[in-house]
Every structure is written in structure tokens, then in C-alpha cells.
PDB file of C-alpha atoms in Angstrom:
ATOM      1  CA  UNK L 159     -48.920  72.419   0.184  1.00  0.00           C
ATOM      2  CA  UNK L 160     -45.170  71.796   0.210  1.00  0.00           C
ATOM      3  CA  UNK L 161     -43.350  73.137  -2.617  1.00  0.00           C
ATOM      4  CA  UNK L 162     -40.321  70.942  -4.474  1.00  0.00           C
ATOM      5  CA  UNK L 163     -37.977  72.813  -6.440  1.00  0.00           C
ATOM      6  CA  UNK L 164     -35.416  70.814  -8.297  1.00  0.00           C
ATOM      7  CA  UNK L 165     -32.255  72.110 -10.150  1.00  0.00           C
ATOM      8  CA  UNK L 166     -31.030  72.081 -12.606  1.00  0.00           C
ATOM      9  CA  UNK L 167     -34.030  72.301 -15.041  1.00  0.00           C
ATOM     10  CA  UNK L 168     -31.311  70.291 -17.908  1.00  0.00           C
ATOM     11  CA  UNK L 169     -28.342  69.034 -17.576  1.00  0.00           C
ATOM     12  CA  UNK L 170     -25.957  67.877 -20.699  1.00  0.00           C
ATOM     13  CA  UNK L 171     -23.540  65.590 -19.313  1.00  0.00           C
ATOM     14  CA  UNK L 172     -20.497  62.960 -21.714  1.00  0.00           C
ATOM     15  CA  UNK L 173     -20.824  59.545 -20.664  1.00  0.00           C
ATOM     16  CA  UNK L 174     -19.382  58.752 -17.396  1.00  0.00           C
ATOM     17  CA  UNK L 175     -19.168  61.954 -16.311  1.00  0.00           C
ATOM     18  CA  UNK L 176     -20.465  62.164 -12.549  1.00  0.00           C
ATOM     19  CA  UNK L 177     -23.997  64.108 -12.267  1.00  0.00           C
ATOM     20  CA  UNK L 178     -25.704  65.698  -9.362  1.00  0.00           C
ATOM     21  CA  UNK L 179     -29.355  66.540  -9.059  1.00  0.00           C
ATOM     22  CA  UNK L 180     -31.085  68.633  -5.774  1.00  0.00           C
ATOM     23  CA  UNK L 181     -34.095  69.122  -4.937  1.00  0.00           C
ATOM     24  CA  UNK L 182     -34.938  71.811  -1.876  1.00  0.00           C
ATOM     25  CA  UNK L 183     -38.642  71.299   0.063  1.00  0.00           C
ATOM     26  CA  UNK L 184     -40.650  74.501   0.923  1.00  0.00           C
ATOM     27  CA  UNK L 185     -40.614  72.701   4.785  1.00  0.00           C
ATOM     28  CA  UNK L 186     -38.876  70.320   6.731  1.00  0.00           C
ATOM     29  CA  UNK L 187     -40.020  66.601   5.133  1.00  0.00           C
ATOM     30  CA  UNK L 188     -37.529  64.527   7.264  1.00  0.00           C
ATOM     31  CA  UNK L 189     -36.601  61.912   4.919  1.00  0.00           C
ATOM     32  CA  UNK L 190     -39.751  61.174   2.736  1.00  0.00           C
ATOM     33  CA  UNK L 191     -38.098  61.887  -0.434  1.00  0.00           C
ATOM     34  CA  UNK L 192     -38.186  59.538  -3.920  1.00  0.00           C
ATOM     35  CA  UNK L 193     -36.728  59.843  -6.685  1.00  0.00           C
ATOM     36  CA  UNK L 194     -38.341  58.853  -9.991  1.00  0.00           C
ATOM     37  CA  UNK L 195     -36.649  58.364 -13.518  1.00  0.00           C
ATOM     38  CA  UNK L 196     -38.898  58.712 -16.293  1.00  0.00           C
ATOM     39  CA  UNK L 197     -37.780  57.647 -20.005  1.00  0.00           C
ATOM     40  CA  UNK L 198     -39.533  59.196 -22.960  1.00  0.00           C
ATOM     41  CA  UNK L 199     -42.603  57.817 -23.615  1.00  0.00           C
ATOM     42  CA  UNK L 200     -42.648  55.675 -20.406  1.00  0.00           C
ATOM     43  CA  UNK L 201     -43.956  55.258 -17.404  1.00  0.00           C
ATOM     44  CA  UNK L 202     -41.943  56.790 -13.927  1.00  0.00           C
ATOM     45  CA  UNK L 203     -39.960  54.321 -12.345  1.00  0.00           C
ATOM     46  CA  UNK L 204     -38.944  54.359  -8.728  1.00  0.00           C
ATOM     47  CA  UNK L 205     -35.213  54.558  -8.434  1.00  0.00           C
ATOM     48  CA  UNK L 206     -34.884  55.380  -4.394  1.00  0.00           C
ATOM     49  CA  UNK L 207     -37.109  55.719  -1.718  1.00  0.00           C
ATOM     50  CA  UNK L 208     -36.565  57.377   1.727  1.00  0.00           C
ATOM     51  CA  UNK L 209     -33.642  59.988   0.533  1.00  0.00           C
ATOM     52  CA  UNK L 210     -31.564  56.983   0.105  1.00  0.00           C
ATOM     53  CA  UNK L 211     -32.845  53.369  -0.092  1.00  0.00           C
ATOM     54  CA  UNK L 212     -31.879  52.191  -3.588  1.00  0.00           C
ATOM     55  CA  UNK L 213     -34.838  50.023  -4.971  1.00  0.00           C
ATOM     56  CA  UNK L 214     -34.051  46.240  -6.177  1.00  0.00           C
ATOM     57  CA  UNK L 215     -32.606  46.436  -9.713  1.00  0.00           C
ATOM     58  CA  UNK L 216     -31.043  49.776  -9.795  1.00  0.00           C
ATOM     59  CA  UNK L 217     -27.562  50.038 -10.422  1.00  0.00           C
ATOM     60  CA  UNK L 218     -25.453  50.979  -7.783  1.00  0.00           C
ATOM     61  CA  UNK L 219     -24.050  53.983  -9.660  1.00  0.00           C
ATOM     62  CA  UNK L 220     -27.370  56.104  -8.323  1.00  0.00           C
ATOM     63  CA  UNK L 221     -27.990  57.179  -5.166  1.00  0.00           C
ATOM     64  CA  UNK L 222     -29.547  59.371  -3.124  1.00  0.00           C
ATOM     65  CA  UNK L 223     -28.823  61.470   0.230  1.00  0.00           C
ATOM     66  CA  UNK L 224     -30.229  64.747   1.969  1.00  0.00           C
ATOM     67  CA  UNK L 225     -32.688  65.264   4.977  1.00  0.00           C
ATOM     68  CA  UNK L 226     -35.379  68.102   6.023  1.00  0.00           C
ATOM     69  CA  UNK L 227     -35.437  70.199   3.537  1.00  0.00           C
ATOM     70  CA  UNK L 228     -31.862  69.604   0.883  1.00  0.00           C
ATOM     71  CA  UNK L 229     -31.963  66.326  -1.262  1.00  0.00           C
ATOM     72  CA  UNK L 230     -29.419  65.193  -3.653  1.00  0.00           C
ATOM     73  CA  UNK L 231     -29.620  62.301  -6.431  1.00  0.00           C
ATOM     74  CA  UNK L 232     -26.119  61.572  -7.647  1.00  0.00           C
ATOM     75  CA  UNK L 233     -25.655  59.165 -10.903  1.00  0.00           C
ATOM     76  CA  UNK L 234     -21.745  58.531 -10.343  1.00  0.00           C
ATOM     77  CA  UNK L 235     -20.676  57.401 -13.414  1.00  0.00           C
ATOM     78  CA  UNK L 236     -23.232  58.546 -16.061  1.00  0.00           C
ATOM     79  CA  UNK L 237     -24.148  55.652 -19.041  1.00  0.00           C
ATOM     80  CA  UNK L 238     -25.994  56.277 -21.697  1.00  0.00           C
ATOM     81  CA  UNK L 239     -29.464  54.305 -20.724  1.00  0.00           C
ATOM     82  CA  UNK L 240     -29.363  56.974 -17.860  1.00  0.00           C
ATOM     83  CA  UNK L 241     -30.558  59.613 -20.589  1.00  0.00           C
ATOM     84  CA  UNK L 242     -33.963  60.445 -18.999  1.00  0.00           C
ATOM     85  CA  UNK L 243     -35.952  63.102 -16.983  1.00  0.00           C
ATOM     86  CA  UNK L 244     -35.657  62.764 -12.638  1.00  0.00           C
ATOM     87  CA  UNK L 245     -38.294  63.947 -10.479  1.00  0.00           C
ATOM     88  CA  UNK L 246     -38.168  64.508  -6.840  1.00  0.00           C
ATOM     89  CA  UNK L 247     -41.338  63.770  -4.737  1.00  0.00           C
ATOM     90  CA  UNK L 248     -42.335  64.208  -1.126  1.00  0.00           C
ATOM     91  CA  UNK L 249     -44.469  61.637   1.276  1.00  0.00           C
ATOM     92  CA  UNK L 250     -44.786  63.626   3.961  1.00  0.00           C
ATOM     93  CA  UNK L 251     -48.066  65.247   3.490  1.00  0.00           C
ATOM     94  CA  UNK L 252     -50.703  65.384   1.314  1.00  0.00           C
ATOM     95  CA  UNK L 253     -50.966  66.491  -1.595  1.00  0.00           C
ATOM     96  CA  UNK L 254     -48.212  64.830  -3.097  1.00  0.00           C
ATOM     97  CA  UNK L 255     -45.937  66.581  -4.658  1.00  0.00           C
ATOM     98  CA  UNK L 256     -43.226  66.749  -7.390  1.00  0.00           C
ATOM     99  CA  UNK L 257     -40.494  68.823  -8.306  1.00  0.00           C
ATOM    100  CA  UNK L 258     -40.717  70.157 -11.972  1.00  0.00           C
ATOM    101  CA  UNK L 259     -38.086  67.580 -12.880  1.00  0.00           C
ATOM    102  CA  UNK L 260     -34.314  67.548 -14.474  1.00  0.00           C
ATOM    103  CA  UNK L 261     -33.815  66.265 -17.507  1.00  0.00           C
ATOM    104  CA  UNK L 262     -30.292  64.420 -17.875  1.00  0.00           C
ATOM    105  CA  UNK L 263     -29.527  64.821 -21.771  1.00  0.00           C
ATOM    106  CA  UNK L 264     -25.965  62.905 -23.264  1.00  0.00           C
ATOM    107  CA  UNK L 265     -23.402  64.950 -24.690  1.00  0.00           C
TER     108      UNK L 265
ATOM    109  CA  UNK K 281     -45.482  39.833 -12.149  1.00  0.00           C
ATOM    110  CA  UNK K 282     -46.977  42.961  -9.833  1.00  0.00           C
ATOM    111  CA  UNK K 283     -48.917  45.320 -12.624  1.00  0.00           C
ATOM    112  CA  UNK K 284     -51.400  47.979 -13.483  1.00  0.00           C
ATOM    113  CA  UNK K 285     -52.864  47.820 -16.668  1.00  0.00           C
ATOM    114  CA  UNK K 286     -55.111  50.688 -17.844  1.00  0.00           C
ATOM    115  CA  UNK K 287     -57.176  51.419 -20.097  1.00  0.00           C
ATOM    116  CA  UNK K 288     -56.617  52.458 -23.805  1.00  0.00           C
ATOM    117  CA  UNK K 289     -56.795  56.070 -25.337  1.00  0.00           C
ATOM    118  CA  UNK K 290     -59.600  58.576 -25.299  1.00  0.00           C
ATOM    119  CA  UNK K 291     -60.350  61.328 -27.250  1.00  0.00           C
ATOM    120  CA  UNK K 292     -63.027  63.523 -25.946  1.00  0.00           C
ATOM    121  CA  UNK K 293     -64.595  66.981 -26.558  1.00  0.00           C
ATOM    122  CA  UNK K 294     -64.958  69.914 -24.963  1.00  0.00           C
ATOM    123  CA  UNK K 295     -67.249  69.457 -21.995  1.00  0.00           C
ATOM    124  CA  UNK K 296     -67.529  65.824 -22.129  1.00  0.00           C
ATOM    125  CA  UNK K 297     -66.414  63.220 -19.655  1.00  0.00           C
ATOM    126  CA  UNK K 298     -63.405  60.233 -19.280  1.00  0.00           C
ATOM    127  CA  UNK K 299     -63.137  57.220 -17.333  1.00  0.00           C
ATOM    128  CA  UNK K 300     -59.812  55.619 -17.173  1.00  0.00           C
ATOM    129  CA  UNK K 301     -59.377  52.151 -15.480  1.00  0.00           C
ATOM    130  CA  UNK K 302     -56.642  50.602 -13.794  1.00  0.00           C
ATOM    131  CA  UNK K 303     -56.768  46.952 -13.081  1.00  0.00           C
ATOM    132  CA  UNK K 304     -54.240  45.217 -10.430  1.00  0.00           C
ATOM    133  CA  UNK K 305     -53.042  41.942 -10.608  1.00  0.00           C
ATOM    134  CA  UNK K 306     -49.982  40.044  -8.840  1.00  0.00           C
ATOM    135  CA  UNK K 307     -50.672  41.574  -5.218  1.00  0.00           C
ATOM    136  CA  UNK K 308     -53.925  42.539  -2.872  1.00  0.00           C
ATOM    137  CA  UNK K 309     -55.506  44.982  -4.312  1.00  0.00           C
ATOM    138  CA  UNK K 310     -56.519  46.293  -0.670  1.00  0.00           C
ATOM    139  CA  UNK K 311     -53.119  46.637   0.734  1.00  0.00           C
ATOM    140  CA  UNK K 312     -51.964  49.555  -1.173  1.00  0.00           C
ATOM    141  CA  UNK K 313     -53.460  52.971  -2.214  1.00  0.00           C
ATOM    142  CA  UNK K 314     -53.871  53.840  -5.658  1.00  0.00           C
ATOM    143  CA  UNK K 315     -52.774  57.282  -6.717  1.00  0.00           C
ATOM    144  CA  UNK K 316     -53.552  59.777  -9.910  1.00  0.00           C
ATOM    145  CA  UNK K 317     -50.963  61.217 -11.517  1.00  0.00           C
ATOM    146  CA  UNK K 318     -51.002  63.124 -15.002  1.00  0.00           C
ATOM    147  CA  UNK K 319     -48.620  64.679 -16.896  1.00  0.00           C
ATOM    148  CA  UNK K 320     -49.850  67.178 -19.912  1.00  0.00           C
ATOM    149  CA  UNK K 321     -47.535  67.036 -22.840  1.00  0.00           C
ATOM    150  CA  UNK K 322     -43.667  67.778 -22.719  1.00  0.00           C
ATOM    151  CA  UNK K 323     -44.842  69.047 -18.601  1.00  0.00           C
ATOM    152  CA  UNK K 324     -43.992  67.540 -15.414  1.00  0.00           C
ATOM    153  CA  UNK K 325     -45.620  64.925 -13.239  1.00  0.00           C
ATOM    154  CA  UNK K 326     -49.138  66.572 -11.134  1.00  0.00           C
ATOM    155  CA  UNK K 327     -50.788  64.337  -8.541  1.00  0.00           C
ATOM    156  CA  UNK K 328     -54.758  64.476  -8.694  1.00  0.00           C
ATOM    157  CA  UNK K 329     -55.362  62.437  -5.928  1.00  0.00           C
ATOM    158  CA  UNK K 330     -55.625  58.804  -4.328  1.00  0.00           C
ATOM    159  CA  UNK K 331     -57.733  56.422  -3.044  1.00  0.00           C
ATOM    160  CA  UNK K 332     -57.853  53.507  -0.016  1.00  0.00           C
ATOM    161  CA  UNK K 333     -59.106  50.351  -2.222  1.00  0.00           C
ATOM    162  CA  UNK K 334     -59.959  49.071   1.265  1.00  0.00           C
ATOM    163  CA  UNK K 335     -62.139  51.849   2.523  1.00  0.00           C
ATOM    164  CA  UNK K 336     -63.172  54.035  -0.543  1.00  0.00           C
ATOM    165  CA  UNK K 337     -61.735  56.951   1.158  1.00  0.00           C
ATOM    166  CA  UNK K 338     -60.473  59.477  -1.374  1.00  0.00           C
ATOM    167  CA  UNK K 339     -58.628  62.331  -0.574  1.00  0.00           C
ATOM    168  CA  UNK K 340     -58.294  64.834  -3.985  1.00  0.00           C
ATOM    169  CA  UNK K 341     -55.939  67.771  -4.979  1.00  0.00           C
ATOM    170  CA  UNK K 342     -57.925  70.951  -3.970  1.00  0.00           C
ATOM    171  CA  UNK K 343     -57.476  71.831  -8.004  1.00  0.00           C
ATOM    172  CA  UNK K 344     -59.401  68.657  -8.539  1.00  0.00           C
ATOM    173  CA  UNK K 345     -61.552  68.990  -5.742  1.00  0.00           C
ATOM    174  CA  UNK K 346     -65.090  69.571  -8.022  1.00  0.00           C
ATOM    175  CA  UNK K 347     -64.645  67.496 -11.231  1.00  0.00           C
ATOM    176  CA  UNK K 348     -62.772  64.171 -10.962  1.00  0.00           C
ATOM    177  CA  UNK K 349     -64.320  61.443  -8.901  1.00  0.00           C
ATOM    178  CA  UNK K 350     -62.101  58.333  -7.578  1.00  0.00           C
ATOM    179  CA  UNK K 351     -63.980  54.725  -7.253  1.00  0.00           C
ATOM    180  CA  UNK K 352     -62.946  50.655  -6.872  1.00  0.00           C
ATOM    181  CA  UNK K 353     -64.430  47.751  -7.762  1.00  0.00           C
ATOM    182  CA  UNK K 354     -62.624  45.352  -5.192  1.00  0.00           C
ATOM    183  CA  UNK K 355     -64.530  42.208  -6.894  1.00  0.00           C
ATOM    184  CA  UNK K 356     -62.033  43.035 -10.326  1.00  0.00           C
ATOM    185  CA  UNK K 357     -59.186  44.900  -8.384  1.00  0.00           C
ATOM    186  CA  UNK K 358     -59.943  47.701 -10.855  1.00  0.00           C
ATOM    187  CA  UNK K 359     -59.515  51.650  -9.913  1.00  0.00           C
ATOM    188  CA  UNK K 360     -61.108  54.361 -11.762  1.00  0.00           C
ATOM    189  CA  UNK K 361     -60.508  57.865 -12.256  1.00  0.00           C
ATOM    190  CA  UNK K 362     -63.697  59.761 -13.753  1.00  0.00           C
ATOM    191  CA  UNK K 363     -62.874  63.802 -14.967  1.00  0.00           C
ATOM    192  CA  UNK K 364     -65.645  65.724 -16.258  1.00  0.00           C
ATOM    193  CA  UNK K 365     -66.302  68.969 -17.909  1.00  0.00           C
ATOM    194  CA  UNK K 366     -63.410  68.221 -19.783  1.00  0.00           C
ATOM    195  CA  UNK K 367     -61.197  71.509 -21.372  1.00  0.00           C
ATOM    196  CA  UNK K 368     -58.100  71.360 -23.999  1.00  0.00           C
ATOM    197  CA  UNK K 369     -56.061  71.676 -20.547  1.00  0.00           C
ATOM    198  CA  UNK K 370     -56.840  68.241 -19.607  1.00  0.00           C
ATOM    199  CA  UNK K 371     -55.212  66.758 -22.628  1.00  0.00           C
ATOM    200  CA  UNK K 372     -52.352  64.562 -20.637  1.00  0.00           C
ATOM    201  CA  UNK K 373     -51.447  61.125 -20.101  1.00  0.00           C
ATOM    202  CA  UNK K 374     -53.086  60.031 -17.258  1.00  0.00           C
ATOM    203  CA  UNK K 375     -51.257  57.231 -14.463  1.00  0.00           C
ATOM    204  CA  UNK K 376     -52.077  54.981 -11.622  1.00  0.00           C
ATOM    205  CA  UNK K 377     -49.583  54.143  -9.424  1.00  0.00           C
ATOM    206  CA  UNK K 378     -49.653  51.729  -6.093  1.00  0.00           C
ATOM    207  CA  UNK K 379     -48.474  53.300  -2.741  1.00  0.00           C
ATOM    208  CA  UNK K 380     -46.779  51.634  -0.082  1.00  0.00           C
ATOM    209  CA  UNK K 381     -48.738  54.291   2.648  1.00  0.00           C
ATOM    210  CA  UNK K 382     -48.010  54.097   5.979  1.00  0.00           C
ATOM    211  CA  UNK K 383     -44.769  56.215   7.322  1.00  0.00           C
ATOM    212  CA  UNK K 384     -42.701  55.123   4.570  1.00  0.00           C
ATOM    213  CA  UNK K 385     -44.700  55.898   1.467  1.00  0.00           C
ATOM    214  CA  UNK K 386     -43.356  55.284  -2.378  1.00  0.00           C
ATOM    215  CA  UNK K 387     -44.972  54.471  -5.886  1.00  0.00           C
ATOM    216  CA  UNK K 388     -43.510  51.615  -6.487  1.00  0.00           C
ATOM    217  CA  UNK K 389     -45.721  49.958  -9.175  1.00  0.00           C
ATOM    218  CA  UNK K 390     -46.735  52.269 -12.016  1.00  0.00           C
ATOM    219  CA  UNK K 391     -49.929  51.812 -14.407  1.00  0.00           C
ATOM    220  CA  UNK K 392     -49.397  51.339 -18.112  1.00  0.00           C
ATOM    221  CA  UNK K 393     -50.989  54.854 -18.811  1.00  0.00           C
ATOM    222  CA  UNK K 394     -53.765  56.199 -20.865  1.00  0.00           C
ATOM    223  CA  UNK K 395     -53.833  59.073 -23.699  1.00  0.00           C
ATOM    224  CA  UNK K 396     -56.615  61.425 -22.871  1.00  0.00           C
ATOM    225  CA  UNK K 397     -56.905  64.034 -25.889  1.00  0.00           C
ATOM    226  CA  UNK K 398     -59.425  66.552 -25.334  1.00  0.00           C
ATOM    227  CA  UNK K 399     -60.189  68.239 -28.556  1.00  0.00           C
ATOM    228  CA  UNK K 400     -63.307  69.690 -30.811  1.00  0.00           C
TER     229      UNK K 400
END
């Protein structure tokens, strides 16, 4: 199974502060990395797909870049509807897997 | 709109059994997978498993592998996720979630999920 590590585990960040998120893959994945943001209570929502394709509807101030085994999510100018937890995932292979998640608290 | 709506909450005892539903609606039900994803309480996101709505082909997490069973009924574009022998370690909220498949695989459309509380 490949392993996704994310870090930080927290992160407490003032509004529009600029905020960076990695996530590291046990193996190579090429480029089959999402991003999820999950708000308390809710369901996960897709934020980017692919390392870097920003789904329809998310503001431009996310977005995502890495390939093989180093991802980044970067929220440039944090707001305060960003508060949430982010988790990593890889399509490469099955199982699916997730990274243990960051969760982006407001200062 | 594109949705999955599942079923409400269970509570269950030790030992028992749950089966959580998760009906489509907005898109072919047989053009996506359907996933399993739960996530115990204040824990991360753990994927059990998925499921071809075309074929019937599952494929589970080896953890999984000898007590949760994945079925469709494409007639009501419904998925279900059945988990048996149920322990206080299955206490989680429980999603579906649609997959793209192919090379280029996301969730894109997440269920609604359900409360399963295991407890004697």
C-alpha cells in the first residue's frame, strides 16, 4: 500500500496570511494527487484534482503543485471560511489512500 | 443537482450488523464507481473499499477483506455497504463518494453520510 504523510499535523495561521500544506508518497504516484477540504461536521469536498487542476467553484487563492512523490497545497491568502481540515489522497493504486490530514485553525 | 443521499443513523450493538445506503440521482449511476470511506470520531479519512455499479466488481481494503460486503441495485441507483460483527471500533461516520476511475481518478461527488454508533 502507498503511504501519505502530510505535514504539518495543525497549523494556526491570521487571516490572509499565506499557508502551505505537503504531503510526501511512500512511492512515485506521478501526478494522481487530490486534495480534499473537510469542514466540521461535513462532508469532504474536492478542492483539486491531478496535483493541480482546481475544481469549478474554488477560489483561485488555492492551489496545488508537486509530482512523484512531493505535493504541496498552497491557500495564498488565507480567509476565514478556509478554517477546515485538508487531506491529501492518492489514485494511483489501490487501496486508496489518505494522508492523516492538516488541520488549518484561524489565529 | 449531482447527489448521494444516504441513509440515516444507526446505532447497533456489539456483534450485530449495519447496512448503509447511498442512492444517486442527477447522473448514470453506471458511469462512476462508488467508494467507502469512514472516518471514526475526531480521526482521519480510511477508505474501505469500492465498487463498479456496472459490473458488481468490488475490490475491498485487505482490513475489510472478511466483514463488509459491497452491493447495487442498478434498478434504484442505490449502493450499499453491509459491516458485520460490529465492535466499539466501528463507531464512525460512514461516506459514499462517486469516482471519476479511469487514469484520472477523483471523488468528486460526496454522500450525505451516516452515523454508525456501535455501543451495548
Amino acid at each position: 500500500d502507498i503511504q501519505m504523510t502530510q505535514s504539518p499535523s495543525s497549523l494556526s495561521v491570521s487571516v490572509g496570511d499565506r499557508v502551505f500544506v505537503t504531503c510526501r508518497a511512500s512511492q512515485s504516484i506521478s501526478r494522481y494527487l487530490n486534495w480534499y477540504q473537510q469542514k466540521p461536521g461535513k462532508a469532504p469536498k474536492l478542492l483539486i484534482s491531478v496535483a493541480s487542476v482546481l475544481q469549478g467553484g474554488v477560489p483561485s487563492r488555492f492551489s496545488g503543485s508537486g509530482s512523484g512523490t512531493d505535493f504541496t497545497l498552497t491557500i495564498s491568502s488565507l480567509q476565514p471560511e478556509d478554517l477546515a481540515t485538508y487531506y491529501c489522497q492518492q489514485s494511483y493504486s489501490i487501496p486508496r489512500t489518505f494522508g492523516q490530514g492538516t488541520k488549518v485553525e484561524i489565529k | 443537482q449531482v447527489q448521494l443521499v444516504q441513509s440515516g443513523a444507526e446505532v447497533e450493538k456489539p456483534g450485530a450488523s449495519v447496512k448503509v445506503s447511498c442512492k444517486a440521482s442527477g447522473y448514470t449511476f453506471t458511469d462512476y464507481y462508488l467508494h467507502w470511506v469512514r472516518q471514526a470520531p475526531g480521526q482521519g479519512l480510511e477508505w474501505m473499499g469500492w465498487i463498479n455499479p456496472k459490473s458488481g466488481d468490488t475490490k475491498y481494503g485487505q482490513k475489510f477483506q472478511d466483514w463488509v460486503t459491497m452491493t447495487r441495485d442498478m434498478s434504484i441507483s442505490t449502493g450499499y455497504m453491509e459491516l458485520k460483527r460490529l465492535t466499539s471500533d466501528d463507531t464512525a461516520v460512514y461516506y459514499c463518494a462517486r469516482e471519476t476511475g479511469g487514469a484520472v481518478a477523483y471523488m468528486d461527488v460526496w454522500g450525505t453520510g451516516t452515523t454508525v454508533t456501535v455501543s451495548s
